[in-house]
Coordinates of N, CA and C in Angstrom, one line a residue:
M1 N -79.5 -127.6 40.2 CA -79.0 -128.9 40.3 C -78.4 -129.6 38.7
N2 N -76.9 -130.1 38.8 CA -76.7 -130.1 37.5 C -76.9 -131.3 36.7
T3 N -77.2 -131.0 35.5 CA -77.7 -132.0 34.6 C -77.1 -133.5 34.7
P4 N -77.7 -134.8 35.2 CA -77.0 -136.0 35.6 C -76.1 -136.3 34.0
R5 N -74.9 -137.2 34.1 CA -74.1 -137.7 33.8 C -74.4 -139.1 33.6
Y6 N -74.3 -139.7 32.3 CA -74.7 -141.6 32.0 C -73.6 -142.0 31.7
T7 N -73.5 -143.5 32.5 CA -72.3 -144.3 31.7 C -72.8 -144.7 30.5
P8 N -71.9 -144.7 29.7 CA -71.8 -144.9 28.3 C -72.3 -146.5 28.1
E9 N -73.2 -146.8 27.4 CA -73.8 -148.0 27.1 C -72.6 -148.7 26.5
Q10 N -71.8 -148.7 26.5 CA -70.9 -149.3 25.8 C -69.4 -149.0 26.0
I11 N -68.8 -149.4 26.9 CA -67.0 -148.4 27.3 C -66.3 -149.6 26.6
T12 N -65.3 -149.3 25.5 CA -64.2 -149.8 25.0 C -63.1 -149.4 25.5
S13 N -63.0 -148.4 26.3 CA -61.7 -148.0 26.9 C -62.0 -147.1 27.6
L14 N -61.1 -146.5 28.4 CA -60.7 -145.8 29.7 C -59.6 -144.7 29.8
K15 N -60.0 -143.8 30.2 CA -58.8 -142.8 30.7 C -58.0 -143.2 31.5
D16 N -57.2 -142.4 32.3 CA -56.3 -142.7 33.3 C -56.6 -143.1 34.7
N17 N -57.7 -142.3 34.9 CA -58.2 -142.0 36.2 C -59.8 -142.6 36.5
E18 N -60.2 -143.7 35.2 CA -61.4 -144.4 35.0 C -61.4 -146.0 35.7
I19 N -62.3 -146.1 36.3 CA -62.8 -147.5 36.6 C -63.8 -148.0 36.3
F20 N -64.0 -149.1 35.8 CA -65.1 -150.0 34.8 C -65.8 -151.0 36.0
V21 N -66.7 -150.6 36.8 CA -67.8 -151.4 37.8 C -68.3 -152.3 37.1
F22 N -68.6 -153.3 37.6 CA -69.0 -154.5 37.0 C -69.8 -155.5 38.1
G23 N -70.4 -156.0 37.5 CA -71.1 -157.0 38.7 C -70.4 -158.4 38.5
S24 N -70.1 -159.2 39.7 CA -69.2 -160.4 39.9 C -70.5 -161.2 40.3
N25 N -69.6 -162.8 40.4 CA -69.8 -163.6 41.7 C -68.5 -163.5 42.6
L26 N -69.1 -163.7 43.9 CA -67.7 -164.1 44.8 C -66.8 -164.7 44.6
R27 N -66.8 -165.8 43.6 CA -65.5 -166.5 43.3 C -65.0 -165.8 42.5
G28 N -65.1 -165.0 41.8 CA -64.1 -164.3 40.9 C -64.4 -164.9 39.4
E29 N -65.3 -165.3 39.2 CA -65.3 -166.2 38.0 C -65.7 -165.5 36.8
H30 N -64.6 -164.8 36.3 CA -65.3 -163.9 35.4 C -65.6 -164.2 34.0
N31 N -66.6 -164.9 33.6 CA -66.9 -165.8 32.4 C -67.7 -165.3 31.4
G32 N -68.6 -164.4 31.8 CA -69.4 -164.0 30.6 C -70.1 -162.3 31.2
G33 N -70.6 -161.8 30.4 CA -71.0 -160.6 30.3 C -70.1 -159.7 30.4
A34 N -70.3 -158.9 31.4 CA -69.6 -157.4 31.6 C -68.5 -157.8 32.5
A35 N -68.5 -159.0 33.4 CA -67.0 -159.5 34.1 C -66.0 -159.9 32.5
Y36 N -66.6 -160.4 32.1 CA -65.8 -161.3 31.1 C -64.7 -159.9 30.1
F37 N -65.5 -159.2 29.9 CA -65.1 -157.8 29.3 C -64.2 -157.5 30.4
A38 N -65.1 -156.8 31.4 CA -63.7 -156.5 32.3 C -62.3 -157.3 32.4
K39 N -62.2 -158.4 32.1 CA -61.0 -159.4 32.3 C -60.4 -159.1 31.2
L40 N -61.1 -159.0 30.3 CA -60.1 -159.0 29.1 C -59.3 -157.6 28.6
R41 N -60.3 -156.7 29.2 CA -60.0 -155.6 28.6 C -59.6 -154.6 30.0
F42 N -59.9 -154.6 31.0 CA -59.6 -153.7 32.1 C -59.3 -154.2 33.5
G43 N -58.4 -155.4 33.2 CA -58.0 -155.9 34.5 C -58.0 -156.7 35.5
A44 N -59.7 -157.0 35.4 CA -60.1 -158.2 36.2 C -59.2 -159.3 36.3
R45 N -59.5 -159.6 37.9 CA -58.2 -160.5 37.9 C -59.2 -162.2 38.4
Q46 N -59.3 -163.3 37.4 CA -59.9 -164.3 37.9 C -59.8 -164.5 39.2
G47 N -60.4 -165.2 40.0 CA -60.6 -165.2 41.3 C -60.6 -164.4 42.4
Q48 N -60.7 -163.4 42.0 CA -61.2 -161.9 42.9 C -62.6 -161.5 42.5
G49 N -63.4 -161.6 43.3 CA -64.9 -161.4 42.8 C -65.0 -159.8 43.7
V50 N -64.3 -159.3 44.3 CA -64.7 -158.0 45.3 C -64.0 -157.5 44.7
G51 N -64.0 -155.9 44.5 CA -63.3 -155.0 44.7 C -62.6 -154.3 43.2
L52 N -61.5 -153.5 43.8 CA -60.6 -152.9 42.7 C -59.6 -154.1 42.0
Q53 N -59.6 -154.0 41.0 CA -58.4 -154.6 40.1 C -58.4 -154.5 38.9
G54 N -56.8 -153.8 39.0 CA -56.7 -153.1 37.4 C -57.7 -152.3 37.3
S55 N -58.3 -151.8 36.2 CA -58.7 -150.4 36.4 C -60.5 -151.0 36.4
S56 N -60.9 -152.0 37.0 CA -61.8 -152.5 37.3 C -62.3 -152.2 38.7
Y57 N -63.5 -152.5 39.1 CA -64.2 -152.7 40.4 C -64.8 -153.7 40.4
A58 N -65.1 -154.7 41.1 CA -66.3 -155.9 40.9 C -67.0 -155.7 42.2
I59 N -68.6 -155.9 41.9 CA -69.2 -155.8 42.7 C -70.2 -157.4 42.7
P60 N -70.2 -158.2 43.7 CA -70.6 -159.3 43.7 C -72.2 -159.2 43.4
T61 N -73.0 -159.8 42.5 CA -74.4 -160.0 42.5 C -74.9 -161.3 42.3
M62 N -74.3 -162.2 42.0 CA -74.9 -163.9 41.9 C -74.9 -164.5 43.1
H63 N -75.2 -164.2 44.1 CA -74.9 -164.7 45.7 C -76.3 -164.5 46.3
G64 N -77.2 -163.9 46.0 CA -78.7 -163.4 46.8 C -79.3 -162.3 45.9
G65 N -80.1 -161.8 46.7 CA -80.8 -160.9 46.2 C -80.7 -159.5 46.8
P66 N -81.4 -158.4 46.4 CA -80.9 -157.3 46.5 C -80.2 -156.9 47.9
A67 N -80.9 -157.2 49.4 CA -80.2 -157.3 50.2 C -78.6 -157.9 50.6
D68 N -78.6 -158.7 49.4 CA -77.0 -159.6 49.8 C -76.3 -158.9 49.5
I69 N -76.8 -158.4 47.9 CA -75.9 -157.4 47.3 C -75.1 -155.9 48.1
A70 N -76.2 -155.3 49.0 CA -76.1 -154.0 49.1 C -74.8 -153.9 50.3
P71 N -74.4 -154.9 51.2 CA -73.3 -154.1 51.4 C -71.9 -154.1 51.0
Y72 N -72.4 -154.7 49.5 CA -70.7 -154.4 48.5 C -71.1 -153.2 48.0
V73 N -72.4 -152.9 47.8 CA -72.2 -151.5 47.0 C -72.0 -150.5 48.0
D74 N -72.4 -150.6 49.0 CA -72.1 -149.6 50.2 C -70.7 -149.6 50.4
E75 N -70.3 -150.9 50.5 CA -68.6 -150.6 50.4 C -67.6 -149.6 49.2
F76 N -68.4 -150.2 48.2 CA -68.2 -149.7 46.7 C -68.3 -148.0 47.1
I77 N -69.3 -147.7 47.4 CA -69.7 -146.3 47.5 C -68.5 -145.4 48.7
T78 N -68.3 -146.1 49.8 CA -67.2 -145.7 50.3 C -65.7 -145.9 49.8
F79 N -65.9 -146.9 48.9 CA -64.2 -146.9 48.3 C -64.3 -145.3 47.5
A80 N -65.4 -145.2 46.7 CA -65.7 -143.7 45.7 C -65.2 -142.8 46.3
K81 N -65.8 -142.7 47.6 CA -65.7 -141.2 48.6 C -64.1 -141.2 49.0
E82 N -63.7 -142.3 49.0 CA -62.5 -142.0 49.8 C -61.0 -141.9 48.8
N83 N -61.7 -142.1 47.5 CA -61.1 -142.3 46.1 C -61.4 -141.1 45.3
P84 N -61.1 -139.9 45.6 CA -62.2 -138.9 44.7 C -61.2 -138.5 43.4
H85 N -59.7 -139.0 43.3 CA -59.3 -139.2 42.3 C -59.6 -140.2 41.2
L86 N -60.0 -141.0 41.5 CA -60.6 -141.9 40.5 C -62.4 -141.8 39.8
H87 N -62.5 -142.0 38.6 CA -64.3 -141.4 38.0 C -64.6 -143.3 37.9
F88 N -65.8 -143.7 38.6 CA -66.0 -145.0 38.5 C -67.1 -144.8 37.6
L89 N -67.2 -145.5 36.4 CA -68.2 -145.9 35.4 C -69.2 -147.2 36.1
V90 N -70.1 -146.7 36.4 CA -70.9 -148.2 37.3 C -71.8 -148.5 36.0
T91 N -71.5 -149.7 35.2 CA -72.6 -150.6 34.8 C -73.6 -151.1 35.2
R92 N -74.7 -151.5 34.6 CA -76.0 -151.9 35.2 C -75.8 -153.4 35.9
V93 N -75.0 -153.0 36.9 CA -74.4 -154.2 38.2 C -75.9 -155.2 38.0
G94 N -75.5 -156.2 37.9 CA -76.5 -157.0 38.4 C -77.5 -157.8 37.8
C95 N -77.6 -156.4 36.8 CA -78.6 -156.4 35.6 C -79.0 -157.3 34.0
G96 N -77.7 -157.9 34.3 CA -77.6 -158.9 33.0 C -77.6 -160.3 33.4
I97 N -76.7 -161.3 33.2 CA -76.4 -162.2 33.8 C -77.2 -163.0 35.0
A98 N -77.1 -161.8 35.9 CA -77.9 -162.1 37.1 C -79.2 -161.3 37.7
G99 N -80.0 -161.4 36.6 CA -81.4 -161.3 36.6 C -82.1 -160.0 37.1
F100 N -81.2 -159.1 37.5 CA -82.4 -158.1 38.5 C -82.6 -157.3 37.2
K101 N -83.7 -156.4 37.8 CA -84.4 -155.6 37.0 C -83.9 -154.2 37.9
D102 N -83.5 -153.3 36.9 CA -83.3 -151.4 37.3 C -83.7 -151.3 38.8
A103 N -84.9 -151.6 38.7 CA -85.3 -151.3 39.5 C -85.2 -151.9 41.3
D104 N -84.4 -153.0 41.0 CA -84.2 -153.9 42.3 C -82.8 -153.5 42.7
I105 N -82.1 -153.5 41.6 CA -80.7 -152.8 42.0 C -80.0 -151.1 41.9
A106 N -81.0 -150.2 41.5 CA -80.6 -148.9 41.5 C -80.6 -148.1 42.4
P107 N -81.6 -148.6 43.6 CA -81.8 -147.9 44.9 C -80.6 -148.0 45.7
L108 N -79.8 -149.1 45.4 CA -78.9 -149.5 46.2 C -77.8 -148.7 46.1
F109 N -77.8 -147.9 44.9 CA -76.8 -146.8 44.7 C -77.3 -145.4 44.7
A110 N -78.2 -145.1 45.6 CA -78.7 -143.7 45.8 C -77.8 -143.2 46.3
A111 N -76.8 -143.5 47.4 CA -76.0 -142.7 47.9 C -74.9 -142.2 47.1
A112 N -74.8 -142.9 45.7 CA -73.7 -142.4 45.0 C -73.8 -140.8 44.2
L113 N -75.7 -140.8 44.0 CA -75.9 -139.7 43.1 C -75.5 -138.6 43.4
P114 N -74.9 -138.3 44.7 CA -74.0 -136.9 44.7 C -72.8 -137.2 44.3
L115 N -72.1 -138.0 44.4 CA -70.9 -138.4 44.0 C -70.4 -137.5 42.8
D116 N -69.3 -136.9 42.7 CA -68.8 -136.3 41.2 C -68.2 -137.1 40.4
N117 N -67.9 -138.4 41.0 CA -66.6 -139.3 40.6 C -67.4 -140.7 40.4
V118 N -68.5 -140.7 40.1 CA -70.0 -141.9 40.3 C -70.3 -141.7 39.2
T119 N -70.5 -142.2 38.2 CA -71.4 -142.1 36.8 C -72.1 -143.3 36.6
L120 N -73.3 -143.1 36.5 CA -74.6 -144.3 36.6 C -75.3 -144.3 35.8
P121 N -75.8 -145.5 35.1 CA -76.6 -145.8 33.7 C -78.2 -145.0 33.7
R122 N -78.3 -144.4 32.7 CA -79.2 -143.9 32.7 C -80.4 -144.5 32.9
E123 N -80.5 -145.9 33.2 CA -81.8 -146.8 33.5 C -81.8 -146.3 35.0
F124 N -80.4 -146.5 35.9 CA -80.6 -146.4 37.2 C -81.0 -145.0 37.4
H125 N -80.9 -144.0 37.0 CA -81.2 -142.6 37.3 C -82.6 -142.7 36.7
A126 N -83.2 -143.1 35.6 CA -84.5 -143.0 35.9 C -85.3 -144.0 36.9
V127 N -84.9 -145.0 37.6 CA -85.7 -145.8 38.9 C -85.2 -144.7 40.1
L128 N -84.2 -143.6 40.3 CA -83.5 -142.8 41.0 C -84.4 -141.5 41.0
S129 N -85.0 -141.4 39.9 CA -85.5 -140.1 39.7 C -87.3 -140.3 40.5
G130 N -87.5 -141.6 40.6 CA -88.7 -141.6 41.6 C -88.7 -141.8 43.0
C131 N -87.2 -142.0 43.3 CA -87.1 -142.1 44.7 C -87.0 -140.7 45.2

């Protein structure tokens, strides 16, 4: 087994093929946290709450619990599988302004662990290593 890679705690720039994955809301109001940073630096579009936009990918996390977020994470994982030429740097989606714990959200990303083009936060790896 390879040593896991971790998403950097602070991402200030991206390589050409890298995508910043952040937590959003369904309305695409990118006014705080990683969403605001994605809007300022990585092309997130105000009014688009889901999917690829510029060099970022939005996963809505502000509309319910983990069961409500899961379909959007599944959609992201499918997108990542279909785009192996891109490398996705997943932030601690849902664990900032949305208020979830890593233990609530990390299991939703379990299917992304074997993907070479998805890098997860250290905190998600810590939770998933117990799964």
